[in-house]
């Protein structure tokens, strides 16, 4: 696991964008694994800037998102479909048919999970997976207790996760209790993984992650990243402050 510590959120976002651009320039048919949440916003802004000012093209890039809330349709402003469209996809030249996000209102959640995992195997492998990290160590929506062999599945969200994400909704009552997420195993199928973390509120999670090499365990799902051989963690000084 490679660790890059930078001054602040801006630097983290720029470095992550630089690494993504480098991959796209080397392979314009890149398959990118994308994350939501506050952390990747700066990365997406920088990628948009790269597209608008330096002509970085996403025309042949495919994207596979980690997760979606169950019960929110694509038009709900807090759905990850809306998040990805508003913050990233509508500003670049990506074909929307090349973007994949689990369906938040499937007829059968089980079928949707199986179908999404099949899509990952068909469209993938993901060449570069971008991740954030939850304060409890979740990656995607793989909450503590998740089986390391898990594929795409339905998860019940922890109260702490619902609280942390409530700022995207009008109130906490609106935050769904369940989501569909790709699993730990699905994430580990990616060729390369970059995890971003910024701010003092992630310091504990970053410390636990970096100390978990010898204690990979389901109570801290991000610890499974130690079992992958190409993971880079890009953090700012605040997130690294207690390591
Ligand atoms: C959310 C997402 C994760 C994200 C994490 C951290 O619940 N499902 O993919 O990495 O929590 O979010 P944030 O970047 O807003 O701190």
Short mmCIF file of C-alpha atoms and ligand atoms in Angstrom, two decimals:
data_model
loop_
_atom_site.label_atom_id
_atom_site.label_comp_id
_atom_site.label_asym_id
_atom_site.label_seq_id
_atom_site.Cartn_x
_atom_site.Cartn_y
_atom_site.Cartn_z
CA UNK A 1 0.00 0.00 0.00
CA UNK A 2 1.48 3.28 -1.11
CA UNK A 3 0.67 6.38 0.97
CA UNK A 4 0.84 9.92 -0.41
CA UNK A 5 0.39 12.73 2.13
CA UNK A 6 -0.35 16.18 0.72
CA UNK A 7 -0.99 19.59 2.27
CA UNK A 8 -4.74 19.90 1.84
CA UNK A 9 -7.91 18.78 0.09
CA UNK A 10 -7.09 20.78 -3.05
CA UNK A 11 -3.77 19.02 -3.47
CA UNK A 12 -5.38 15.61 -2.88
CA UNK A 13 -8.01 16.35 -5.55
CA UNK A 14 -5.42 17.59 -8.05
CA UNK A 15 -3.11 14.60 -7.54
CA UNK A 16 -6.01 12.14 -7.91
CA UNK A 17 -7.14 13.90 -11.10
CA UNK A 18 -3.58 13.83 -12.45
CA UNK A 19 -3.39 10.06 -11.91
CA UNK A 20 -6.78 9.49 -13.58
CA UNK A 21 -5.83 11.68 -16.56
CA UNK A 22 -2.56 9.81 -16.93
CA UNK A 23 -4.49 6.53 -17.14
CA UNK A 24 -6.96 7.93 -19.70
CA UNK A 25 -4.11 9.27 -21.84
CA UNK A 26 -2.49 5.82 -21.77
CA UNK A 27 -5.77 4.03 -22.56
CA UNK A 28 -8.76 6.01 -23.81
CA UNK A 29 -11.03 2.98 -23.26
CA UNK A 30 -10.30 2.99 -19.54
CA UNK A 31 -12.83 1.41 -17.17
CA UNK A 32 -13.05 3.68 -14.13
CA UNK A 33 -14.65 2.71 -10.84
CA UNK A 34 -16.28 5.79 -9.33
CA UNK A 35 -17.29 6.83 -5.83
CA UNK A 36 -19.75 9.36 -4.47
CA UNK A 37 -19.77 11.42 -1.27
CA UNK A 38 -18.07 14.73 -0.55
CA UNK A 39 -14.50 13.47 -0.95
CA UNK A 40 -14.36 12.99 -4.75
CA UNK A 41 -16.05 16.33 -5.56
CA UNK A 42 -12.71 18.13 -5.99
CA UNK A 43 -11.39 15.28 -8.13
CA UNK A 44 -14.42 15.55 -10.43
CA UNK A 45 -13.98 19.35 -10.64
CA UNK A 46 -10.37 18.90 -11.69
CA UNK A 47 -11.27 16.25 -14.27
CA UNK A 48 -13.91 18.59 -15.70
CA UNK A 49 -11.27 21.34 -15.89
CA UNK A 50 -8.94 18.92 -17.68
CA UNK A 51 -11.68 18.13 -20.17
CA UNK A 52 -12.58 21.77 -20.82
CA UNK A 53 -9.11 23.29 -20.91
CA UNK A 54 -6.86 20.47 -22.10
CA UNK A 55 -9.28 18.38 -24.12
CA UNK A 56 -9.08 15.23 -21.98
CA UNK A 57 -11.79 13.07 -23.55
CA UNK A 58 -14.06 10.57 -21.82
CA UNK A 59 -15.75 9.57 -25.09
CA UNK A 60 -14.64 5.93 -24.84
CA UNK A 61 -14.25 5.74 -21.06
CA UNK A 62 -16.62 3.48 -19.14
CA UNK A 63 -17.54 4.14 -15.53
CA UNK A 64 -18.89 1.78 -12.88
CA UNK A 65 -20.19 3.31 -9.68
CA UNK A 66 -19.91 1.62 -6.31
CA UNK A 67 -23.39 1.97 -4.95
CA UNK A 68 -26.90 3.47 -4.89
CA UNK A 69 -29.54 4.02 -2.21
CA UNK A 70 -32.42 1.58 -2.38
CA UNK A 71 -35.73 3.35 -2.83
CA UNK A 72 -34.44 6.49 -4.59
CA UNK A 73 -35.20 6.76 -8.27
CA UNK A 74 -32.71 8.34 -10.67
CA UNK A 75 -34.39 11.74 -10.45
CA UNK A 76 -34.22 12.04 -6.68
CA UNK A 77 -31.70 14.85 -6.06
CA UNK A 78 -29.86 12.80 -3.41
CA UNK A 79 -29.66 9.64 -5.54
CA UNK A 80 -26.18 8.75 -6.72
CA UNK A 81 -27.52 8.79 -10.29
CA UNK A 82 -28.36 12.49 -9.86
CA UNK A 83 -25.11 13.15 -7.98
CA UNK A 84 -22.97 11.68 -10.75
CA UNK A 85 -24.88 13.44 -13.51
CA UNK A 86 -24.89 16.85 -11.83
CA UNK A 87 -21.35 16.87 -10.48
CA UNK A 88 -19.54 15.08 -13.29
CA UNK A 89 -21.20 13.41 -16.27
CA UNK A 90 -23.10 16.41 -17.64
CA UNK A 91 -19.89 18.45 -17.78
CA UNK A 92 -17.81 16.00 -19.83
CA UNK A 93 -18.17 14.15 -23.14
CA UNK A 94 -18.90 10.72 -21.66
CA UNK A 95 -21.63 8.60 -23.30
CA UNK A 96 -24.26 8.04 -20.61
CA UNK A 97 -24.72 4.52 -21.98
CA UNK A 98 -21.15 3.86 -20.84
CA UNK A 99 -21.94 4.80 -17.23
CA UNK A 100 -23.19 2.19 -14.79
CA UNK A 101 -24.84 2.76 -11.40
CA UNK A 102 -27.04 0.22 -9.58
CA UNK A 103 -30.78 0.77 -10.03
CA UNK A 104 -32.21 2.22 -6.81
CA UNK A 105 -35.76 1.08 -7.58
CA UNK A 106 -35.35 -2.38 -9.10
CA UNK A 107 -38.25 -4.84 -9.46
CA UNK A 108 -36.11 -7.35 -7.59
CA UNK A 109 -33.09 -6.13 -5.60
CA UNK A 110 -31.56 -9.61 -5.71
CA UNK A 111 -31.79 -9.75 -9.48
CA UNK A 112 -30.34 -6.24 -9.77
CA UNK A 113 -27.35 -7.27 -7.62
CA UNK A 114 -26.66 -10.37 -9.72
CA UNK A 115 -27.07 -8.38 -12.90
CA UNK A 116 -24.73 -5.59 -11.71
CA UNK A 117 -22.03 -8.07 -10.73
CA UNK A 118 -22.38 -9.74 -14.14
CA UNK A 119 -21.99 -6.31 -15.75
CA UNK A 120 -18.77 -5.69 -13.74
CA UNK A 121 -17.35 -8.95 -15.09
CA UNK A 122 -18.49 -8.20 -18.63
CA UNK A 123 -17.55 -4.50 -18.88
CA UNK A 124 -14.60 -4.78 -16.50
CA UNK A 125 -12.20 -5.47 -15.11
CA UNK A 126 -12.15 -2.01 -13.59
CA UNK A 127 -8.73 -0.63 -14.46
CA UNK A 128 -8.77 2.03 -11.76
CA UNK A 129 -11.14 2.05 -8.79
CA UNK A 130 -11.53 5.31 -6.84
CA UNK A 131 -12.68 5.05 -3.24
CA UNK A 132 -13.52 7.27 -0.31
CA UNK A 133 -13.72 5.89 3.21
CA UNK A 134 -16.48 6.07 5.80
CA UNK A 135 -15.59 7.09 9.36
CA UNK A 136 -16.34 3.48 10.36
CA UNK A 137 -14.06 2.08 7.65
CA UNK A 138 -16.74 1.36 5.07
CA UNK A 139 -15.79 1.31 1.40
CA UNK A 140 -18.62 1.64 -1.08
CA UNK A 141 -21.44 0.85 1.34
CA UNK A 142 -19.68 -2.23 2.72
CA UNK A 143 -20.37 -1.63 6.38
CA UNK A 144 -18.49 -3.27 9.28
CA UNK A 145 -19.29 -6.99 9.34
CA UNK A 146 -19.27 -7.40 5.55
CA UNK A 147 -17.98 -10.74 4.26
CA UNK A 148 -14.67 -10.33 2.38
CA UNK A 149 -16.03 -12.63 -0.35
CA UNK A 150 -19.08 -10.43 -0.88
CA UNK A 151 -20.19 -9.50 -4.38
CA UNK A 152 -22.84 -6.87 -5.18
CA UNK A 153 -25.46 -7.05 -2.43
CA UNK A 154 -28.11 -5.22 -0.46
CA UNK A 155 -26.84 -3.64 2.74
CA UNK A 156 -28.56 -2.16 5.75
CA UNK A 157 -26.90 1.19 6.44
CA UNK A 158 -25.48 1.88 9.90
CA UNK A 159 -27.05 4.81 11.73
CA UNK A 160 -23.66 6.58 11.77
CA UNK A 161 -23.48 6.31 7.97
CA UNK A 162 -27.03 7.68 7.61
CA UNK A 163 -26.11 10.58 9.90
CA UNK A 164 -22.88 11.31 8.01
CA UNK A 165 -24.76 11.39 4.70
CA UNK A 166 -27.83 13.29 5.97
CA UNK A 167 -26.44 16.61 4.70
CA UNK A 168 -27.26 15.49 1.16
CA UNK A 169 -30.97 15.21 2.19
CA UNK A 170 -33.57 17.58 3.67
CA UNK A 171 -33.52 15.61 6.91
CA UNK A 172 -32.14 12.36 8.34
CA UNK A 173 -35.60 10.76 8.06
CA UNK A 174 -35.24 10.95 4.29
CA UNK A 175 -31.97 8.99 4.22
CA UNK A 176 -32.79 5.47 3.01
CA UNK A 177 -32.06 2.58 5.37
CA UNK A 178 -30.77 0.27 2.64
CA UNK A 179 -28.51 0.48 -0.36
CA UNK A 180 -27.08 -1.70 -3.11
CA UNK A 181 -23.30 -1.81 -3.07
CA UNK A 182 -20.68 -3.72 -4.94
CA UNK A 183 -18.96 -6.08 -2.50
CA UNK A 184 -15.48 -6.29 -1.03
CA UNK A 185 -14.63 -9.02 -3.54
CA UNK A 186 -16.02 -6.91 -6.39
CA UNK A 187 -13.79 -3.98 -5.33
CA UNK A 188 -10.74 -6.22 -5.04
CA UNK A 189 -11.26 -7.43 -8.65
CA UNK A 190 -10.08 -3.98 -9.79
CA UNK A 191 -6.57 -3.77 -11.23
CA UNK A 192 -5.62 -0.64 -9.30
CA UNK A 193 -7.26 1.14 -6.37
CA UNK A 194 -6.87 4.74 -5.17
CA UNK A 195 -8.47 5.72 -1.87
CA UNK A 196 -8.86 9.40 -1.00
CA UNK A 197 -9.35 10.85 2.47
CA UNK A 198 -9.34 14.40 3.69
CA UNK A 199 -10.01 16.26 6.93
CA UNK A 200 -9.69 15.63 10.65
CA UNK A 201 -12.94 13.62 10.73
CA UNK A 202 -11.20 10.92 8.65
CA UNK A 203 -8.03 10.84 10.80
CA UNK A 204 -9.21 7.89 12.89
CA UNK A 205 -10.26 5.88 9.86
CA UNK A 206 -6.93 6.54 8.11
CA UNK A 207 -4.97 5.58 11.23
CA UNK A 208 -6.98 2.36 11.67
CA UNK A 209 -6.56 1.51 7.98
CA UNK A 210 -2.81 2.01 8.04
CA UNK A 211 -2.46 -0.03 11.23
CA UNK A 212 -4.65 -2.90 10.02
CA UNK A 213 -2.12 -4.72 7.81
CA UNK A 214 -1.66 -7.53 10.33
CA UNK A 215 -5.31 -7.46 11.45
CA UNK A 216 -7.36 -7.50 8.27
CA UNK A 217 -10.91 -8.01 9.57
CA UNK A 218 -14.59 -7.47 8.72
CA UNK A 219 -15.05 -4.93 11.55
CA UNK A 220 -13.03 -2.49 9.47
CA UNK A 221 -13.87 -3.30 5.83
CA UNK A 222 -11.19 -1.01 4.35
CA UNK A 223 -8.57 -3.27 5.98
CA UNK A 224 -9.21 -5.75 3.14
CA UNK A 225 -7.40 -3.34 0.85
CA UNK A 226 -4.19 -4.76 2.36
CA UNK A 227 -4.92 -7.99 0.45
CA UNK A 228 -4.66 -6.15 -2.90
CA UNK A 229 -1.26 -5.47 -4.43
CA UNK A 230 -1.87 -2.11 -6.09
CA UNK A 231 -3.47 0.32 -3.65
CA UNK A 232 -2.55 3.98 -3.21
CA UNK A 233 -3.93 6.09 -0.38
CA UNK A 234 -3.90 9.85 -1.03
CA UNK A 235 -4.59 11.86 2.12
CA UNK A 236 -4.15 15.38 3.37
CA UNK A 237 -2.24 16.35 6.52
CA UNK A 238 -5.43 16.56 8.58
CA UNK A 239 -6.49 13.03 7.67
CA UNK A 240 -2.93 11.83 8.41
CA UNK A 241 -2.61 13.86 11.63
CA UNK A 242 -2.77 11.03 14.18
CA UNK A 243 -0.95 8.27 12.25
C1 LIG B 1 -20.61 7.20 1.47
C2 LIG B 1 -20.34 6.43 0.15
C3 LIG B 1 -18.92 5.98 0.09
C4 LIG B 1 -18.06 7.16 0.50
C5 LIG B 1 -18.20 7.39 1.98
C6 LIG B 1 -17.50 8.65 2.48
O1 LIG B 1 -21.53 6.61 2.28
N1 LIG B 1 -21.21 5.32 -0.11
O2 LIG B 1 -18.61 5.54 -1.21
O3 LIG B 1 -16.72 6.88 0.25
O4 LIG B 1 -19.53 7.32 2.37
O5 LIG B 1 -18.23 9.79 2.17
P1 LIG B 1 -17.63 11.25 2.23
O6 LIG B 1 -16.65 11.35 1.13
O7 LIG B 1 -18.82 12.15 2.03
O8 LIG B 1 -17.01 11.40 3.56
#
